[in-house]
Amino acid sequence: MGTHPVIGYLLLTYAFSWSSWGLASLIGGAGAVVLVVVGGFGPPAAAAVMLRLTGRSLRDWGRTIVAWRVPWPFYAYALLLPVCLQLGVTTVLSVSGAEVDWAALPGRLPGYAASLVVTAVLFGGMEEPGWRGYALPLLQDRHRPAVATLLLGLAWGIWHVPLYGPAGFVVPLVLAFFYTWLYNRTGSVLLCILLHGSFTAAQDTLLLTADSPTVDLTILSLYVLGAALLLAATRGRLGRPGDTDTDGRQGTGR
């Protein structure tokens, strides 16, 4: 565990989450729902165990989870980027001839806000202290940011396979690049939690047309395009502290 902390972390995460989800599939009913939620806490639980086993500070890790004093544009990124991407998908579909109900958008916003809060405090957002708060910094100590993100995104995506099927790893793998940039520029896991909540809420509530394979492919294509543009704009550094962004400013990581 001490020699290979990332591998140890992944083994603990998969063991905790997958065993909980496997049991959920066996028992069904309300108990299954509880076990699915419990399984989602595998990443932070594994991170806490690994920090304890390797003698690293739980307090320092906890500070990143509640780090809220960051410039407001990063809050805008966390909350609005997924919304903009989802509306971009809807625009592309509308232009291509899909039937889009733009009039439904105002009525969807309360549902979006509620889903964001629930996801952030109970569901997917609680993964972030593990993936971004623990594993990402360790991987970036050994690899370039783009490579570290690719490795983490793959591990994060595979973790989702029991919930979403064999192709369930694809979207998390792509989205990981948006999270890395935010974490590197702020050092805040809290912002990553908000980004996770917004992505889930936008996908669940802001699709203004009927779902279909074409819609899913359009969503994935726009995500890939956005991640590619982010990589190009940061020259693959994804906001790593001390690197120069394309606007000439030095990234501080805070």
XYZ file of C-alpha atoms in Angstrom:
254
model
C 0.000 0.000 0.000
C 2.796 2.413 0.866
C 4.805 1.618 -2.265
C 1.866 1.797 -4.665
C -0.702 4.088 -3.016
C -2.765 4.685 -6.158
C -3.100 0.963 -6.876
C -3.967 0.361 -3.237
C -6.546 3.104 -3.396
C -8.153 1.659 -6.520
C -8.307 -1.849 -5.082
C -9.995 -0.586 -1.929
C -12.393 1.610 -3.896
C -13.461 -1.145 -6.270
C -13.773 -3.671 -3.442
C -15.951 -1.381 -1.324
C -18.186 -0.074 -4.106
C -18.562 -3.152 -6.259
C -19.331 -5.438 -3.323
C -22.024 -3.002 -2.152
C -23.530 -2.722 -5.634
C -23.344 -6.476 -6.164
C -25.276 -7.042 -2.954
C -27.791 -4.396 -4.051
C -28.451 -6.326 -7.258
C -29.191 -9.431 -5.213
C -31.581 -8.056 -2.618
C -33.578 -5.462 -4.615
C -36.138 -3.100 -3.124
C -35.429 -0.138 -0.859
C -32.413 -1.883 0.619
C -30.836 -1.974 -2.828
C -31.201 1.799 -3.159
C -29.424 2.292 0.162
C -26.608 -0.022 -0.874
C -26.166 1.786 -4.196
C -25.784 5.077 -2.313
C -23.396 3.496 0.195
C -21.302 2.082 -2.636
C -20.882 5.574 -4.015
C -18.893 6.480 -0.903
C -16.215 3.944 -1.789
C -13.779 6.544 -3.230
C -13.631 8.830 -0.149
C -13.645 5.847 2.230
C -10.714 4.281 0.383
C -8.867 7.598 0.370
C -9.292 7.976 4.136
C -8.003 4.440 4.716
C -5.000 4.989 2.457
C -4.132 8.279 4.129
C -4.204 6.559 7.504
C -2.144 3.584 6.305
C 0.518 5.761 4.673
C 0.729 8.234 7.544
C -0.434 11.238 5.560
C -2.553 14.015 7.031
C -6.296 13.510 7.084
C -6.654 17.123 8.189
C -4.870 18.500 5.118
C -7.023 16.300 2.922
C -10.133 17.532 4.707
C -9.145 21.152 4.102
C -9.245 20.634 0.334
C -12.771 19.232 0.629
C -14.097 22.412 2.235
C -11.849 24.916 0.432
C -14.355 27.537 -0.691
C -12.279 30.731 -0.868
C -11.577 30.745 -4.581
C -12.308 33.457 -7.174
C -15.890 33.550 -8.397
C -15.081 32.670 -12.050
C -14.196 29.162 -10.900
C -17.624 28.830 -9.288
C -19.110 29.947 -12.592
C -17.063 27.278 -14.379
C -18.186 24.558 -11.961
C -21.864 25.469 -12.097
C -22.324 26.733 -15.647
C -19.953 24.713 -17.846
C -22.176 21.586 -17.805
C -25.251 23.739 -18.475
C -23.572 25.422 -21.434
C -22.430 22.088 -22.849
C -25.910 20.612 -22.498
C -27.528 23.639 -24.143
C -24.889 23.413 -26.860
C -25.915 19.826 -27.476
C -29.557 20.895 -27.682
C -28.680 23.667 -30.138
C -26.781 21.272 -32.387
C -29.687 18.833 -32.324
C -32.159 21.612 -33.084
C -30.126 22.828 -36.055
C -29.829 19.269 -37.345
C -33.612 18.923 -37.391
C -34.404 17.234 -34.070
C -37.625 18.190 -32.308
C -36.526 20.383 -29.383
C -38.899 21.866 -26.802
C -37.125 25.098 -25.858
C -40.241 26.303 -24.032
C -39.667 23.581 -21.426
C -36.335 25.055 -20.318
C -37.627 27.476 -17.600
C -39.674 24.693 -16.026
C -36.638 22.419 -15.924
C -34.436 24.840 -13.949
C -35.883 24.068 -10.471
C -35.349 20.380 -11.136
C -31.809 21.119 -12.233
C -31.100 23.021 -9.001
C -32.589 20.273 -6.830
C -30.676 17.551 -8.657
C -27.444 19.503 -8.310
C -27.828 19.792 -4.539
C -28.816 16.149 -4.022
C -25.979 14.906 -6.223
C -23.420 17.131 -4.557
C -24.253 16.169 -0.980
C -25.363 12.558 -1.335
C -24.618 10.927 -4.667
C -21.838 11.383 -7.244
C -20.330 14.514 -5.752
C -19.113 12.533 -2.775
C -16.753 10.602 -5.071
C -14.571 13.668 -5.533
C -12.586 13.577 -2.243
C -11.251 10.251 -3.502
C -10.733 10.735 -7.224
C -9.604 14.349 -7.284
C -8.692 14.878 -3.623
C -6.482 11.797 -3.274
C -5.659 9.990 -6.524
C -5.173 12.926 -8.922
C -2.380 14.671 -6.954
C -0.487 11.385 -6.599
C -0.761 10.631 -10.306
C 0.341 14.139 -11.247
C 3.415 13.734 -9.071
C 4.516 10.924 -11.401
C 2.968 11.815 -14.763
C 2.187 14.800 -16.924
C -1.255 16.248 -16.208
C -2.799 14.927 -19.419
C -1.438 11.425 -18.835
C -2.437 11.490 -15.162
C -5.935 12.563 -16.152
C -6.200 9.850 -18.783
C -5.184 7.186 -16.261
C -7.517 8.522 -13.586
C -10.376 8.965 -16.042
C -10.025 5.361 -17.150
C -10.009 4.100 -13.554
C -12.943 6.361 -12.686
C -14.834 5.189 -15.741
C -14.243 1.486 -15.083
C -15.532 2.021 -11.545
C -18.890 3.040 -13.097
C -19.247 -0.079 -15.271
C -21.356 -2.085 -12.764
C -23.868 0.779 -12.753
C -23.911 1.778 -16.425
C -22.721 -1.273 -18.357
C -19.624 -2.039 -20.459
C -19.592 1.374 -22.149
C -20.122 3.195 -18.864
C -16.462 4.141 -18.635
C -16.452 6.365 -21.723
C -18.135 9.569 -20.493
C -16.253 9.731 -17.150
C -12.989 9.231 -19.043
C -13.705 12.316 -21.156
C -15.135 14.448 -18.353
C -12.064 13.864 -16.175
C -10.169 16.530 -18.129
C -12.626 19.248 -17.074
C -12.199 18.247 -13.425
C -8.397 18.221 -13.553
C -8.230 21.781 -14.836
C -10.563 23.000 -12.106
C -8.690 21.182 -9.356
C -5.290 22.353 -10.591
C -6.388 25.972 -10.747
C -8.129 26.045 -7.363
C -6.844 23.172 -5.205
C -10.459 22.821 -4.125
C -12.250 19.486 -4.033
C -15.399 21.402 -3.092
C -15.441 22.995 -6.546
C -15.072 19.549 -8.125
C -18.039 18.378 -6.059
C -20.099 21.254 -7.459
C -18.926 20.473 -10.992
C -19.964 16.844 -10.530
C -23.357 17.897 -9.244
C -23.862 20.252 -12.161
C -22.843 17.687 -14.779
C -25.246 15.091 -13.388
C -28.082 17.584 -13.002
C -27.620 19.022 -16.493
C -27.595 15.584 -18.095
C -30.656 14.467 -16.141
C -32.881 17.539 -16.474
C -31.760 19.834 -19.300
C -32.098 17.539 -22.302
C -34.956 19.195 -24.192
C -35.548 16.410 -26.682
C -36.247 12.692 -26.590
C -33.216 10.573 -25.769
C -31.812 8.365 -28.518
C -28.481 6.915 -29.684
C -28.059 9.992 -31.889
C -28.549 12.288 -28.912
C -26.092 10.280 -26.817
C -23.502 10.406 -29.606
C -23.986 14.161 -29.938
C -23.468 14.648 -26.200
C -20.300 12.551 -26.219
C -18.987 14.333 -29.311
C -19.415 17.746 -27.716
C -17.727 16.544 -24.526
C -14.781 15.224 -26.541
C -14.536 18.492 -28.472
C -14.600 20.512 -25.247
C -11.918 18.358 -23.627
C -9.745 18.613 -26.752
C -10.067 22.409 -26.779
C -9.147 22.546 -23.090
C -6.064 20.421 -23.703
C -5.045 22.606 -26.635
C -5.648 25.866 -24.756
C -3.495 24.744 -21.817
C -0.929 22.945 -24.001
C -1.699 19.735 -22.188
C -0.878 21.156 -18.756
C -4.506 21.510 -17.614
C -3.805 24.389 -15.238
C -0.995 22.634 -13.364
C 0.382 25.066 -10.710
C 3.316 27.097 -11.925
C 2.565 26.560 -15.606
C 1.834 29.417 -17.966
C -1.618 29.439 -19.482
C -2.228 30.666 -22.988
C -3.224 34.124 -21.734
C 0.272 34.567 -20.282
C -0.700 34.378 -16.609
C 0.892 32.000 -14.184
C -1.349 29.306 -12.760
C -1.183 29.362 -8.982
C -3.156 26.272 -8.113
C -5.117 28.328 -5.589
